[in-house]
Amino acid sequence: QGKYMVTLIEGDGIGPEISQSVKDIFSAASAPIKWESVDVTPTLKDGKTVIPDAAIASVTRNSIALKGPLATPVGKGHVSLNLTLRRTFGLFANVRPCKSIQGYKTPYDNVDTVLIRENTEGEYSGIEHVVVDGVVQSIKLITREASERVLRYAFQYARDVGRNKVRAVHKATIMKMSDGLFLSCARKISKEFPDVEFDAELLDNACLKIVSDPTPYNDKVLVMPNLYGDILSDMCAGLIGGLGLTPSGNISKDVAIFEAVHGSAPDIAGKALANPTALLLSSIMMLQHMGLYEHAEKIQNAIFKVLAEGKTITGDLGGKAKTHEYADAVIKAL
Ligand code: IPM
Ligand code: MN
């Protein structure tokens, strides 16, 4: 009844606790969202990780999902379910804004950059094999198709949000062929967007510069191959107060899945210690994506107010509040 159905994947570890905060705050804010919770417990089919059909059907039907963190085992075992989801729905662009929270003090003032990470290939292609004992090859796959797709998205995004500067981050000095292809695609796509400035920077230099002074990155959209985006987005999270604060959106033509940049934090799971802000900000990106700007702003303002007051914040931010106490404070601030 006037509500949008959204698939909810609560996730592992701290996932259920932080999802609960989102649900509570959304209902207190009368956000017109009806959650459809799905189970994504992986099953193995012919040696491949598969997501249960009902979960796939739900995401396909609703075309929007909010997702908590899913644990990814190190070493042998099933392929990361996170990656399986990204691949299943062709979520080719991973948008990771990194913006200082006014009132929450860090050594860096006013960070405001956006990373866009290629999300389907590169070092995450999962093509690995043992050549002989003690020698392993992992293949970094870069295709023109996926590169152009994410680059075009990045330029269009920059234009839409009025950033008007795209910077490709690469290591084409060493990865001559793979990053070289990515870079040449970037140059080509930039010609389609004459109103958007374009340049490129080596990854290592970008890391050095951004931690020294993030200000020059503020008006930019940084676009890069998969693994670089994984690492750089955690690094940038460190500039604004950590992974408890950074949201993301995984975008394809038909489907968008919003999730926090952080993992499932099994060490603090079930103790009400987790900071739900990253998932909350992801849910705000989701509302904006759906055109529900008023609800997005209302919830976001309440979050920022509580964070700036600093009285009811979680341990990762130096406070003592439990997850639900923080969520209650946000509800009061609505
Ligand atoms: C992220 C995460 C994932 C990744 C893991 C959980 C597979 O670190 O979204 O950044 O490496 O992409
Ligand atoms: Mn990561």
Coordinates of C-alpha atoms and ligand atoms in Angstrom, one line a residue:
Q1 CA 0.0 0.0 0.0
G2 CA 2.1 2.9 -1.3
K3 CA 5.1 1.1 -0.1
Y4 CA 8.2 0.0 -2.0
M5 CA 9.2 -3.6 -1.5
V6 CA 13.0 -4.0 -0.9
T7 CA 14.9 -7.2 -0.4
L8 CA 16.7 -7.3 2.9
I9 CA 19.8 -9.6 3.3
E10 CA 20.6 -9.3 7.0
G11 CA 24.0 -10.9 6.7
D12 CA 26.3 -12.6 9.1
G13 CA 28.0 -11.6 12.3
I14 CA 26.9 -8.1 13.2
G15 CA 24.5 -8.1 10.2
P16 CA 21.3 -8.8 12.1
E17 CA 21.9 -6.2 14.8
I18 CA 22.7 -3.4 12.4
S19 CA 19.8 -4.4 10.1
Q20 CA 17.5 -4.2 13.1
S21 CA 18.7 -0.6 13.6
V22 CA 17.8 0.3 10.0
K23 CA 14.4 -1.3 10.3
D24 CA 13.6 0.5 13.6
I25 CA 14.8 3.9 12.3
F26 CA 13.0 3.4 8.9
S27 CA 9.7 2.6 10.6
A28 CA 10.0 5.5 13.1
A29 CA 10.7 7.8 10.1
S30 CA 7.6 6.4 8.3
A31 CA 9.9 5.5 5.3
P32 CA 7.6 3.9 2.7
I33 CA 9.6 0.7 2.6
K34 CA 8.4 -2.9 3.1
W35 CA 11.3 -5.3 3.8
E36 CA 11.4 -8.7 2.2
S37 CA 13.9 -10.7 4.2
V38 CA 15.7 -13.5 2.3
D39 CA 18.0 -16.2 3.3
V40 CA 21.2 -16.4 1.3
T41 CA 22.9 -19.3 3.1
P42 CA 25.1 -20.7 0.3
T43 CA 24.6 -24.0 -1.2
L44 CA 27.1 -25.9 -3.3
K45 CA 25.9 -27.0 -6.7
D46 CA 28.4 -28.8 -9.0
G47 CA 31.2 -27.3 -6.9
K48 CA 30.0 -23.8 -7.4
T49 CA 28.5 -21.5 -4.7
V50 CA 24.9 -20.7 -5.5
I51 CA 22.5 -18.4 -3.9
P52 CA 19.1 -19.9 -3.1
D53 CA 16.6 -19.3 -5.9
A54 CA 14.1 -17.6 -3.6
A55 CA 16.7 -14.9 -2.8
I56 CA 17.6 -14.3 -6.4
A57 CA 13.9 -14.1 -7.3
S58 CA 13.3 -11.6 -4.6
V59 CA 16.2 -9.3 -5.7
T60 CA 15.1 -9.6 -9.3
R61 CA 11.5 -8.8 -8.6
N62 CA 12.2 -5.8 -6.3
S63 CA 15.4 -4.7 -8.2
I64 CA 16.6 -3.0 -4.9
A65 CA 18.2 -4.7 -2.0
L66 CA 19.9 -3.7 1.3
K67 CA 22.5 -6.1 2.4
G68 CA 24.4 -6.7 5.6
P69 CA 27.9 -8.1 5.6
L70 CA 28.4 -11.8 4.5
A71 CA 31.4 -13.6 5.9
T72 CA 34.1 -14.6 3.4
P73 CA 36.3 -17.5 4.4
V74 CA 40.1 -17.1 3.9
G75 CA 41.7 -19.9 1.8
K76 CA 39.8 -22.9 0.5
G77 CA 36.1 -23.1 0.6
H78 CA 33.3 -21.5 -1.3
V79 CA 33.7 -18.4 -3.3
S80 CA 32.7 -15.3 -1.5
L81 CA 29.0 -14.9 -1.4
N82 CA 29.5 -11.2 -1.7
L83 CA 31.2 -11.7 -5.0
T84 CA 28.6 -14.2 -6.1
L85 CA 25.9 -11.7 -5.6
R86 CA 27.8 -9.0 -7.5
R87 CA 28.4 -11.4 -10.3
T88 CA 24.9 -12.9 -10.4
F89 CA 23.3 -9.5 -10.8
G90 CA 26.0 -8.0 -13.0
L91 CA 26.6 -5.2 -10.4
F92 CA 29.4 -3.6 -12.4
A93 CA 29.9 -0.4 -10.5
N94 CA 30.6 -0.1 -6.8
V95 CA 30.0 3.4 -5.7
R96 CA 31.7 4.4 -2.4
P97 CA 31.3 7.9 -1.2
C98 CA 33.7 9.0 1.5
K99 CA 32.5 12.1 3.3
S100 CA 33.5 13.6 6.7
I101 CA 30.7 13.7 9.2
Q102 CA 30.4 17.3 10.4
G103 CA 31.0 17.4 14.1
Y104 CA 32.8 14.1 14.3
K105 CA 36.4 15.1 14.6
T106 CA 39.3 13.3 12.8
P107 CA 42.7 14.6 11.8
Y108 CA 41.2 15.4 8.4
D109 CA 38.7 18.1 7.8
N110 CA 36.0 18.0 5.2
V111 CA 36.9 14.9 3.2
D112 CA 34.4 14.5 0.4
T113 CA 35.4 12.1 -2.3
V114 CA 33.7 9.3 -4.3
L115 CA 35.4 6.1 -5.3
I116 CA 33.9 4.0 -8.1
R117 CA 35.3 0.5 -8.2
E118 CA 34.9 -1.9 -11.1
N119 CA 33.0 -4.7 -9.5
T120 CA 33.0 -7.8 -11.7
E121 CA 36.5 -8.7 -12.8
G122 CA 40.1 -7.7 -12.3
E123 CA 41.9 -9.5 -9.5
Y124 CA 38.4 -10.7 -8.3
S125 CA 37.9 -12.9 -11.3
G126 CA 38.7 -16.0 -9.3
I127 CA 40.9 -17.5 -11.9
E128 CA 43.7 -19.2 -10.0
H129 CA 45.6 -22.3 -10.3
V130 CA 48.7 -24.2 -9.1
V131 CA 51.3 -24.3 -11.9
V132 CA 53.5 -26.7 -9.9
D133 CA 53.8 -27.2 -6.2
G134 CA 54.9 -23.9 -4.7
V135 CA 54.0 -21.8 -7.8
V136 CA 50.5 -20.3 -8.1
Q137 CA 49.0 -18.1 -10.7
S138 CA 46.1 -15.7 -10.1
I139 CA 44.8 -14.0 -13.2
K140 CA 43.8 -10.4 -13.3
L141 CA 41.2 -10.2 -16.0
I142 CA 40.5 -6.8 -17.6
T143 CA 38.1 -6.5 -20.5
R144 CA 37.3 -3.5 -22.6
E145 CA 33.6 -4.2 -22.1
A146 CA 33.7 -4.1 -18.3
S147 CA 36.2 -1.2 -18.2
E148 CA 34.1 1.0 -20.6
R149 CA 30.9 0.1 -18.7
V150 CA 32.2 1.2 -15.3
L151 CA 34.1 4.2 -16.8
R152 CA 31.0 5.5 -18.6
Y153 CA 29.0 5.1 -15.4
A154 CA 31.7 7.1 -13.5
F155 CA 31.6 9.9 -16.0
Q156 CA 27.8 10.0 -16.0
Y157 CA 27.7 9.9 -12.2
A158 CA 30.2 12.8 -12.0
R159 CA 28.1 14.8 -14.4
D160 CA 24.8 13.9 -12.6
V161 CA 26.1 14.9 -9.1
G162 CA 28.0 17.9 -10.5
R163 CA 31.5 16.8 -9.6
N164 CA 32.7 17.2 -13.1
K165 CA 36.2 15.7 -12.5
V166 CA 37.0 12.0 -13.1
R167 CA 40.4 10.6 -12.2
A168 CA 41.4 7.1 -13.2
V169 CA 43.6 5.4 -10.6
H170 CA 45.9 2.8 -12.1
K171 CA 49.3 1.1 -12.2
A172 CA 49.8 1.0 -15.9
T173 CA 53.6 1.5 -15.4
I174 CA 53.7 -2.1 -14.2
M175 CA 50.4 -3.7 -15.3
K176 CA 51.2 -2.4 -18.7
M177 CA 48.6 -4.5 -20.6
S178 CA 45.7 -4.8 -18.1
D179 CA 45.8 -1.3 -16.5
G180 CA 47.0 0.0 -19.8
L181 CA 43.7 -1.2 -21.4
F182 CA 41.7 0.3 -18.5
L183 CA 43.5 3.6 -18.9
S184 CA 43.1 3.7 -22.7
C185 CA 39.4 3.0 -22.2
A186 CA 39.2 5.9 -19.7
R187 CA 40.8 8.2 -22.2
K188 CA 38.3 7.1 -24.9
I189 CA 35.2 7.4 -22.7
S190 CA 36.4 10.8 -21.4
K191 CA 35.9 12.1 -25.0
E192 CA 32.1 11.3 -24.7
F193 CA 32.0 13.7 -21.7
P194 CA 33.7 16.9 -22.9
D195 CA 32.1 18.8 -19.9
V196 CA 33.8 16.5 -17.4
E197 CA 37.5 17.0 -16.7
F198 CA 39.6 13.9 -16.9
D199 CA 43.0 12.9 -15.6
A200 CA 44.8 9.8 -14.3
E201 CA 47.0 9.0 -11.3
L202 CA 49.2 6.1 -10.3
L203 CA 47.7 4.2 -7.4
D204 CA 50.7 4.4 -5.0
N205 CA 51.0 8.2 -5.6
A206 CA 47.2 8.5 -5.0
C207 CA 47.6 6.7 -1.6
L208 CA 50.4 9.0 -0.5
K209 CA 48.7 12.2 -1.6
I210 CA 45.3 11.4 -0.2
V211 CA 46.5 10.6 3.3
S212 CA 48.8 13.7 3.2
D213 CA 46.0 16.0 2.2
P214 CA 42.6 14.7 1.0
T215 CA 41.4 18.2 0.0
P216 CA 42.4 18.0 -3.7
Y217 CA 40.3 14.9 -4.0
N218 CA 37.2 16.5 -2.8
D219 CA 35.6 17.5 -6.0
K220 CA 36.6 14.3 -7.8
V221 CA 35.2 10.9 -8.7
L222 CA 38.0 8.3 -8.6
V223 CA 37.5 5.3 -10.8
M224 CA 39.6 2.2 -10.8
P225 CA 40.0 -1.6 -11.2
N226 CA 38.5 -3.9 -8.6
L227 CA 41.2 -4.6 -6.1
Y228 CA 42.5 -1.0 -6.0
G229 CA 39.0 0.1 -5.2
D230 CA 38.8 -2.4 -2.4
I231 CA 42.0 -1.2 -0.8
L232 CA 41.6 2.5 -1.4
S233 CA 38.1 2.6 -0.1
D234 CA 39.2 1.1 3.3
M235 CA 42.0 3.6 3.3
C236 CA 39.7 6.5 2.7
A237 CA 37.3 5.2 5.3
G238 CA 40.2 5.7 7.7
L239 CA 40.3 9.4 6.9
I240 CA 36.8 10.0 8.2
G241 CA 36.6 7.8 11.2
G242 CA 36.6 4.2 10.0
L243 CA 34.5 1.5 8.4
G244 CA 31.6 2.2 10.7
L245 CA 30.8 5.3 8.6
T246 CA 31.2 4.3 4.9
P247 CA 28.3 3.2 2.7
S248 CA 28.3 1.8 -0.8
G249 CA 26.0 0.9 -3.7
N250 CA 26.5 -1.9 -6.1
I251 CA 24.9 -0.9 -9.4
S252 CA 23.8 -2.7 -12.5
K253 CA 21.4 -1.7 -15.3
D254 CA 18.4 -3.4 -13.6
V255 CA 19.4 -4.0 -10.0
A256 CA 21.1 -2.1 -7.1
I257 CA 22.3 -3.6 -3.9
F258 CA 23.4 -1.3 -1.1
E259 CA 25.7 -2.4 1.6
A260 CA 28.3 -1.1 4.1
V261 CA 31.9 -1.3 3.1
H262 CA 32.8 -3.2 6.2
G263 CA 32.7 -7.0 6.9
S264 CA 30.8 -9.1 9.4
A265 CA 33.0 -8.4 12.4
P266 CA 32.5 -11.8 14.1
D267 CA 34.6 -10.7 17.1
I268 CA 31.9 -8.3 18.2
A269 CA 28.8 -10.0 16.8
G270 CA 25.8 -10.4 19.2
K271 CA 27.2 -8.0 21.7
A272 CA 25.4 -4.9 20.6
L273 CA 28.7 -3.1 20.0
A274 CA 28.5 -2.6 16.3
N275 CA 28.0 0.8 14.7
P276 CA 25.1 0.6 12.3
T277 CA 25.9 4.0 10.6
A278 CA 27.6 2.5 7.5
L279 CA 24.5 0.3 6.8
L280 CA 22.2 3.3 7.6
L281 CA 24.1 5.6 5.2
S282 CA 23.9 2.8 2.6
S283 CA 20.1 2.7 3.1
I284 CA 20.1 6.4 2.6
M285 CA 21.9 6.0 -0.7
M286 CA 19.2 3.5 -1.5
L287 CA 16.4 5.9 -0.7
Q288 CA 18.1 8.5 -2.9
H289 CA 18.5 6.0 -5.7
M290 CA 14.7 5.4 -5.4
G291 CA 14.0 9.1 -5.5
L292 CA 12.8 9.2 -1.9
Y293 CA 14.8 12.3 -1.1
E294 CA 12.7 13.6 1.7
H295 CA 12.9 10.5 3.8
A296 CA 16.6 10.2 3.0
E297 CA 17.3 13.7 4.2
K298 CA 15.2 13.3 7.3
I299 CA 17.0 10.2 8.4
Q300 CA 20.4 11.5 7.4
N301 CA 20.0 14.7 9.4
A302 CA 19.0 12.7 12.5
I303 CA 22.1 10.5 12.2
F304 CA 24.4 13.5 11.7
K305 CA 22.9 15.2 14.7
V306 CA 23.5 12.3 17.0
L307 CA 27.1 11.8 15.7
A308 CA 27.9 15.5 16.0
E309 CA 26.5 15.6 19.6
G310 CA 28.8 12.7 20.3
K311 CA 26.9 11.6 23.5
T312 CA 25.3 8.4 22.1
I313 CA 27.9 7.0 19.8
T314 CA 29.4 3.5 19.5
G315 CA 32.7 2.2 20.7
D316 CA 34.5 2.5 17.3
L317 CA 33.9 6.2 17.5
G318 CA 35.1 6.5 21.0
G319 CA 31.6 6.3 22.7
K320 CA 29.9 3.8 25.0
A321 CA 26.5 3.4 23.4
K322 CA 25.1 0.0 22.4
T323 CA 23.9 -0.4 18.9
H324 CA 20.2 -0.1 19.9
E325 CA 20.9 2.9 22.1
Y326 CA 22.5 4.7 19.2
A327 CA 19.5 3.8 17.0
D328 CA 17.1 5.0 19.7
A329 CA 19.0 8.3 19.8
V330 CA 18.6 8.6 16.0
I331 CA 14.9 7.9 16.3
K332 CA 14.6 10.7 18.9
A333 CA 16.4 13.1 16.6
L334 CA 14.1 12.4 13.7
Ligands
IPM1 C1 34.2 -5.1 0.3 C2 34.7 -6.4 1.0 C3 34.5 -7.5 0.0 C4 35.5 -7.3 -1.1 C5 34.8 -8.9 0.6 C6 33.9 -9.1 1.8 C7 34.6 -10.0 -0.4 O1 35.9 -6.3 1.5 O2 33.1 -5.0 -0.1 O3 35.1 -4.2 0.1 O4 36.7 -7.6 -1.1 O5 35.1 -6.7 -2.1
MN2 MN 36.8 -4.3 1.2

